[in-house]
PDB file of C-alpha atoms in Angstrom:
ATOM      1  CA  UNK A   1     -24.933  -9.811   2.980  1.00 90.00           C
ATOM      2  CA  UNK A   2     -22.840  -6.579   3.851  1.00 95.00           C
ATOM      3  CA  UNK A   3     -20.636  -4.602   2.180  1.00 97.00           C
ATOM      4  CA  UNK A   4     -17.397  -4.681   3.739  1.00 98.00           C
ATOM      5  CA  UNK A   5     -13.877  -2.359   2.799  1.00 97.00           C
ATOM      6  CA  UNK A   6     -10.486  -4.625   3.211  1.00 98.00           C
ATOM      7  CA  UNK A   7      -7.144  -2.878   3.039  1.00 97.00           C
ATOM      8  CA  UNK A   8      -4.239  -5.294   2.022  1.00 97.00           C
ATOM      9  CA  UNK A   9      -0.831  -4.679   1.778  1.00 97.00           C
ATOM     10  CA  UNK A  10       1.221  -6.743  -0.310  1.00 97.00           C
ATOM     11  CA  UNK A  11       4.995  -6.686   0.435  1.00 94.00           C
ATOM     12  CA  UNK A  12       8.206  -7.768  -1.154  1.00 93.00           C
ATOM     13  CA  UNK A  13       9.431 -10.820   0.993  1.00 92.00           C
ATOM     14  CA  UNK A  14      12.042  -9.545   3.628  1.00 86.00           C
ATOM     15  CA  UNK A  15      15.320 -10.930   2.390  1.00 85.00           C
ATOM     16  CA  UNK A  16      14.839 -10.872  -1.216  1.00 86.00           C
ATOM     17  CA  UNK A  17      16.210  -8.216  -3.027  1.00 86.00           C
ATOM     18  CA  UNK A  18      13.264  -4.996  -4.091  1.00 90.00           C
ATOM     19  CA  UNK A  19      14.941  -3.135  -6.962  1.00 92.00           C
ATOM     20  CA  UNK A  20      12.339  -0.732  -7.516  1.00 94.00           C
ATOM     21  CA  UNK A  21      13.069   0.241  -3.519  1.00 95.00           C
ATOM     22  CA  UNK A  22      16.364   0.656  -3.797  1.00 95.00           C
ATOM     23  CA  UNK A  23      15.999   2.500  -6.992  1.00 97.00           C
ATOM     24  CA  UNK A  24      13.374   4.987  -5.119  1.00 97.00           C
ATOM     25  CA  UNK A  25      15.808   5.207  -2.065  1.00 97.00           C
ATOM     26  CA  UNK A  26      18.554   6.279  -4.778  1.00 97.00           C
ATOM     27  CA  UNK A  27      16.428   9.059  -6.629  1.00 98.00           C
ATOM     28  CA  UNK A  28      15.545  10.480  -3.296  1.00 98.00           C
ATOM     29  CA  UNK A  29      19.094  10.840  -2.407  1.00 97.00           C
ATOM     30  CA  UNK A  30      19.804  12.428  -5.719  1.00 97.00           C
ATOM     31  CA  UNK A  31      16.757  14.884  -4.643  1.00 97.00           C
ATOM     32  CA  UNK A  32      18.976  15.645  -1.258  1.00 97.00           C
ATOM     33  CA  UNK A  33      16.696  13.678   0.999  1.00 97.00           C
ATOM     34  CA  UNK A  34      20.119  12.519   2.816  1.00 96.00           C
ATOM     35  CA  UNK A  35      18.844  10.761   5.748  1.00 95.00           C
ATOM     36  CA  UNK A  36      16.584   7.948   3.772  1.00 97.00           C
ATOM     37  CA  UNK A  37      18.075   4.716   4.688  1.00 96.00           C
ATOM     38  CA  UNK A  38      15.767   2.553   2.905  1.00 95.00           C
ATOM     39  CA  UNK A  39      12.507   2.333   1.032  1.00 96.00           C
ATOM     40  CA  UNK A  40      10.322  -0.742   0.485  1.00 95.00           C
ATOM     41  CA  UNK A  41       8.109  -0.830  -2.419  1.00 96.00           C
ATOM     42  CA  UNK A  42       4.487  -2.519  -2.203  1.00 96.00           C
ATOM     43  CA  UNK A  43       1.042  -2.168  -3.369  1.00 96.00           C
ATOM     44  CA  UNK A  44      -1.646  -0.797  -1.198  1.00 97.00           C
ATOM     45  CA  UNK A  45      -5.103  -2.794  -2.553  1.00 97.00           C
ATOM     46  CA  UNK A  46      -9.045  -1.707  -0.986  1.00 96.00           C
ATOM     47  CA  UNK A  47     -11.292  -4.224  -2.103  1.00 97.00           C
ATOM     48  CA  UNK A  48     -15.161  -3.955  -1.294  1.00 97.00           C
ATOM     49  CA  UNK A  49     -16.854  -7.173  -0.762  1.00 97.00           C
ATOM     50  CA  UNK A  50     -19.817  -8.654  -0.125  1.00 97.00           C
ATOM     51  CA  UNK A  51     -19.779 -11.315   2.329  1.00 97.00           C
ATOM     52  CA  UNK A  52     -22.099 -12.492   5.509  1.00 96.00           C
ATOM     53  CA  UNK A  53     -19.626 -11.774   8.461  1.00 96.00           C
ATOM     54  CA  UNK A  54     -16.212 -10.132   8.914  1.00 96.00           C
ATOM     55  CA  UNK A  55     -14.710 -13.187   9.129  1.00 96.00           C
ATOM     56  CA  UNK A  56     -16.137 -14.240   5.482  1.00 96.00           C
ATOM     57  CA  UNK A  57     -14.687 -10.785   4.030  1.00 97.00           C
ATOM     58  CA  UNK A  58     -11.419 -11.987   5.521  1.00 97.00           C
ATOM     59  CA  UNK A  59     -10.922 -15.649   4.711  1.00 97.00           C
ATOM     60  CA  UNK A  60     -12.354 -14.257   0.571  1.00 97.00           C
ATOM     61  CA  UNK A  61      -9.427 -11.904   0.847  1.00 97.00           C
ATOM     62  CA  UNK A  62      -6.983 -14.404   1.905  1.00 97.00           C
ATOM     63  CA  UNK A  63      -8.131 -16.692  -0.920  1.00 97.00           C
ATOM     64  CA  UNK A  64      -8.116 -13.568  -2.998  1.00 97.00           C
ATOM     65  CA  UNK A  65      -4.122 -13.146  -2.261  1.00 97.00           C
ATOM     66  CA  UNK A  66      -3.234 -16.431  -2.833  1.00 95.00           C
ATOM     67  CA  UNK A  67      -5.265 -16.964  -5.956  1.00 95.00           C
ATOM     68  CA  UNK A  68      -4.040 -13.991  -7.666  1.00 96.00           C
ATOM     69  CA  UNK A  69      -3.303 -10.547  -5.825  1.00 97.00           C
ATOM     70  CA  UNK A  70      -0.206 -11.745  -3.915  1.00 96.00           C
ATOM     71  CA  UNK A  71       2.868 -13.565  -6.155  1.00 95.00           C
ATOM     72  CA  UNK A  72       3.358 -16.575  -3.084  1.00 92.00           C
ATOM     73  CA  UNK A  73       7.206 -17.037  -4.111  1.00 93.00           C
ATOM     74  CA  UNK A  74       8.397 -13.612  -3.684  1.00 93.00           C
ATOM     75  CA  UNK A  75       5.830 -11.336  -1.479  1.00 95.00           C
ATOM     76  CA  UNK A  76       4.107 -11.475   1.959  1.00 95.00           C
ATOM     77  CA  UNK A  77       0.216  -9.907   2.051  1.00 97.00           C
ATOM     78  CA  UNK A  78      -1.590  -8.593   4.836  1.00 96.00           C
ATOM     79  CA  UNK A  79      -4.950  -7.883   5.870  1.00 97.00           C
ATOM     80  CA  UNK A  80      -4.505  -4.196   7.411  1.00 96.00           C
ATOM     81  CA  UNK A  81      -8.104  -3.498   7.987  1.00 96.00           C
ATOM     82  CA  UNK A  82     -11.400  -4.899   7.883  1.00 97.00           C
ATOM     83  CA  UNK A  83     -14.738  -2.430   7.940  1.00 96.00           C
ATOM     84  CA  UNK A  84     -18.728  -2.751   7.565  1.00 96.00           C
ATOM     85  CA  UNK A  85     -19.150   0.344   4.652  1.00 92.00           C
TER      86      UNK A  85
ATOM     87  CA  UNK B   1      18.696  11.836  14.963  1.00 90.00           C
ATOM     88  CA  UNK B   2      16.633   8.898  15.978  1.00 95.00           C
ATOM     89  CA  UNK B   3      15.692   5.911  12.998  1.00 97.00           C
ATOM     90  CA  UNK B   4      11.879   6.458  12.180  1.00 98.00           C
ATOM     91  CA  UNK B   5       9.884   3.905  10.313  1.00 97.00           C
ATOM     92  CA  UNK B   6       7.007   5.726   7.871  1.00 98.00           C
ATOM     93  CA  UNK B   7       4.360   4.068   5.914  1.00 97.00           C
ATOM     94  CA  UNK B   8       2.704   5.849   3.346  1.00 97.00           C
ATOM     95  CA  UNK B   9      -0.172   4.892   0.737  1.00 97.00           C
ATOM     96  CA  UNK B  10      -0.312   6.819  -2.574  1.00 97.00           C
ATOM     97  CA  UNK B  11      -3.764   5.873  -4.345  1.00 94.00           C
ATOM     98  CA  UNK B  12      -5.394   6.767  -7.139  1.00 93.00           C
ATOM     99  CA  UNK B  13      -7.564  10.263  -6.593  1.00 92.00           C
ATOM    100  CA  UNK B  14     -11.322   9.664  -6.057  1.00 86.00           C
ATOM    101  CA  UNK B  15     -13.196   9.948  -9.234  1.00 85.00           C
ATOM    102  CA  UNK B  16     -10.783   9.427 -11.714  1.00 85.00           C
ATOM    103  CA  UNK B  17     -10.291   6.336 -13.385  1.00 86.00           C
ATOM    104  CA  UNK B  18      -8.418   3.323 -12.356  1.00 90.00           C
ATOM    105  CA  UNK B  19      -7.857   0.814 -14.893  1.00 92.00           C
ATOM    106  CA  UNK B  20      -5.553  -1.404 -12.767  1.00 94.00           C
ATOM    107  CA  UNK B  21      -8.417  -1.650 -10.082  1.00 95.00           C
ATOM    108  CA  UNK B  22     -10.564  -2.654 -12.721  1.00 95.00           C
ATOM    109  CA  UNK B  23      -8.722  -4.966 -14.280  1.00 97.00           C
ATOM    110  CA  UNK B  24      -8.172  -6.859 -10.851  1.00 97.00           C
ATOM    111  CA  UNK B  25     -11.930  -6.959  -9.936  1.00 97.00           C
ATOM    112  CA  UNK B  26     -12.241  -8.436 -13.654  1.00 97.00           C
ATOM    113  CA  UNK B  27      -9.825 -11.246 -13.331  1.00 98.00           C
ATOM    114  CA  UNK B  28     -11.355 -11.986  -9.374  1.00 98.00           C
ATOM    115  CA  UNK B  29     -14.998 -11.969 -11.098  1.00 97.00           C
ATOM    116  CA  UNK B  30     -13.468 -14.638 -13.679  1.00 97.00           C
ATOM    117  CA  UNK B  31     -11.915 -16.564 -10.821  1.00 97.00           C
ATOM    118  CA  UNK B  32     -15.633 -17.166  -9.580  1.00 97.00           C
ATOM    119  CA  UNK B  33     -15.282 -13.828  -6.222  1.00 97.00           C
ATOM    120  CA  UNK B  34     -18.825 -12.746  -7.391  1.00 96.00           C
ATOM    121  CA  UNK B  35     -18.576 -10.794  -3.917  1.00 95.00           C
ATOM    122  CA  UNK B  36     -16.165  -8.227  -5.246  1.00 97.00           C
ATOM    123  CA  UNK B  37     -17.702  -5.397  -5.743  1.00 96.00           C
ATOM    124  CA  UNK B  38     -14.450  -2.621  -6.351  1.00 96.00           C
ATOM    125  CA  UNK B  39     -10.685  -2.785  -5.936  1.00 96.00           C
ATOM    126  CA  UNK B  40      -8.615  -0.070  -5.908  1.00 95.00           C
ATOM    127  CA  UNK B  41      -4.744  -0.472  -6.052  1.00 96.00           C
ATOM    128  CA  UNK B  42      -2.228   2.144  -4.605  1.00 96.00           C
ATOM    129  CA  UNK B  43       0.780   1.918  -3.335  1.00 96.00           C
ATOM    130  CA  UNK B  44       2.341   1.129   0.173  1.00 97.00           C
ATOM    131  CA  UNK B  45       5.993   2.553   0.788  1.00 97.00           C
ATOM    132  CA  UNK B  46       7.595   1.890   3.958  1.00 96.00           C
ATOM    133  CA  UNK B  47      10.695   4.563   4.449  1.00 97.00           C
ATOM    134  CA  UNK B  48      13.470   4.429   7.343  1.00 97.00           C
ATOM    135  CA  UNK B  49      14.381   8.062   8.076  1.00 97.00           C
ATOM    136  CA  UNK B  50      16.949   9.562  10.517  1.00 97.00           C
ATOM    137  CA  UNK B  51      14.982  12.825  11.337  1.00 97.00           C
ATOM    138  CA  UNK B  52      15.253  14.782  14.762  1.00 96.00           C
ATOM    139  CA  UNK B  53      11.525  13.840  15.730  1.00 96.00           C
ATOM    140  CA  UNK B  54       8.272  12.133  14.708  1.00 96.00           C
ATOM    141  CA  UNK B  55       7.026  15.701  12.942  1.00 96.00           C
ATOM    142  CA  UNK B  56      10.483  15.682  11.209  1.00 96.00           C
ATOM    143  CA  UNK B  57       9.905  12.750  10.051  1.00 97.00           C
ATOM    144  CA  UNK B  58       6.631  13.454   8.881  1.00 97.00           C
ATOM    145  CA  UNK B  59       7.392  16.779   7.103  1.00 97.00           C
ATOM    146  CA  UNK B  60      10.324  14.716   5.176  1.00 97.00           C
ATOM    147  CA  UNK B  61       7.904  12.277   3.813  1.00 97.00           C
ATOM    148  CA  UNK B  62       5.159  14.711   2.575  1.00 97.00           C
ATOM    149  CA  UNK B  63       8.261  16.802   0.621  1.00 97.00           C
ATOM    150  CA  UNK B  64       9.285  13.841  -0.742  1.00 97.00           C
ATOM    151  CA  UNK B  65       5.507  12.273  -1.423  1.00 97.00           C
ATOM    152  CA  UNK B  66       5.581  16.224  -3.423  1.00 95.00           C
ATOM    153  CA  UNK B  67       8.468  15.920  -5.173  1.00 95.00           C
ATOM    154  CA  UNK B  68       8.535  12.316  -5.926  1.00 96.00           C
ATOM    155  CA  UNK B  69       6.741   9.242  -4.540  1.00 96.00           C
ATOM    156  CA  UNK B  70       2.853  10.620  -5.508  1.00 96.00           C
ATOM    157  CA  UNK B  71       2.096  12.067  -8.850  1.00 94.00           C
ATOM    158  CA  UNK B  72      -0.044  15.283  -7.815  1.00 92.00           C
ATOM    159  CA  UNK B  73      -2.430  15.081 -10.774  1.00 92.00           C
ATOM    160  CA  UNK B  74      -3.649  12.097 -10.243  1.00 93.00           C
ATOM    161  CA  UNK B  75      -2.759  10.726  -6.811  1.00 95.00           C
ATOM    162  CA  UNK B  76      -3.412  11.464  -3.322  1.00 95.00           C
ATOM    163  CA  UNK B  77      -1.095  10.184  -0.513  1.00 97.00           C
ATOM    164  CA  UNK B  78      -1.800   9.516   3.484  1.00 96.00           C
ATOM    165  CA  UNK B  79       0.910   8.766   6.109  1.00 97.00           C
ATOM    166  CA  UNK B  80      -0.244   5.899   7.179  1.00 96.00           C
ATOM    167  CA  UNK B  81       1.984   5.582  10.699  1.00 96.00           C
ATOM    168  CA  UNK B  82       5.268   6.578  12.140  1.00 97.00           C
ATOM    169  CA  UNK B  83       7.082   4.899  14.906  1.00 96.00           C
ATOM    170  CA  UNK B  84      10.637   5.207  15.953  1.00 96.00           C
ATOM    171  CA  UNK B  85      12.847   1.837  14.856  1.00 92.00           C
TER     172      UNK B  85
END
């Protein structure tokens, strides 16, 4: 077994509407950052797992999203990187 | 001004305590991912800026990680990538 570091990133689904985005994208206009035309809101997750191959770490994490890290109606995941610690 | 696309993660500081982390490896440990050894949870912002270049662009988002998107007590922040749209 290794220990391996997995970044996800788990995104509102393009399309739908991401409140707390827009209501980001508004405060930061109120601060005078004038040229933000939009902000997207996700959650930036680094699990460390033990698993036999790189491959294991990244089919856990996938189960991982769909089981409980991801909501499957309304956001995307992805694995953004996959490292021996 | 050209469109630039910026990701950013905001996470928890190193050594201080995060609850939300916990609680996630918790409820994967009582899902039956014995593997998981840590999670940390930050989040991932993805801003569209018009700025006049990439370090423009980059100098806009660490103001505005200062002044709003990172709490500086307890939270460190990382550009992540910037590309042109």
């Amino acid at each position: 077994m290794t220990r391996y570091r997995v970044a996800v990133h788990v995104v509102p689904r393009r399309g739908l509407l991401d409140p707390q985005g827009k209501a980001v994208a508004d405060a930061l206009h109120t601060l005078g950052f004038a040229g933000v035309a939009s902000v997207h809101v996700g959650r930036h997750l680094v699990l460390e797992i033990d698993a036999h191959s790189e491959s294991d770490a990244r089919e856990q994490t996938s189960n991982m999203c769909g089981r409980l890290l991801a909501n499957p109606v309304t956001e995307d995941f992805e694995i953004a990187s996959v490292s021996a610690v």
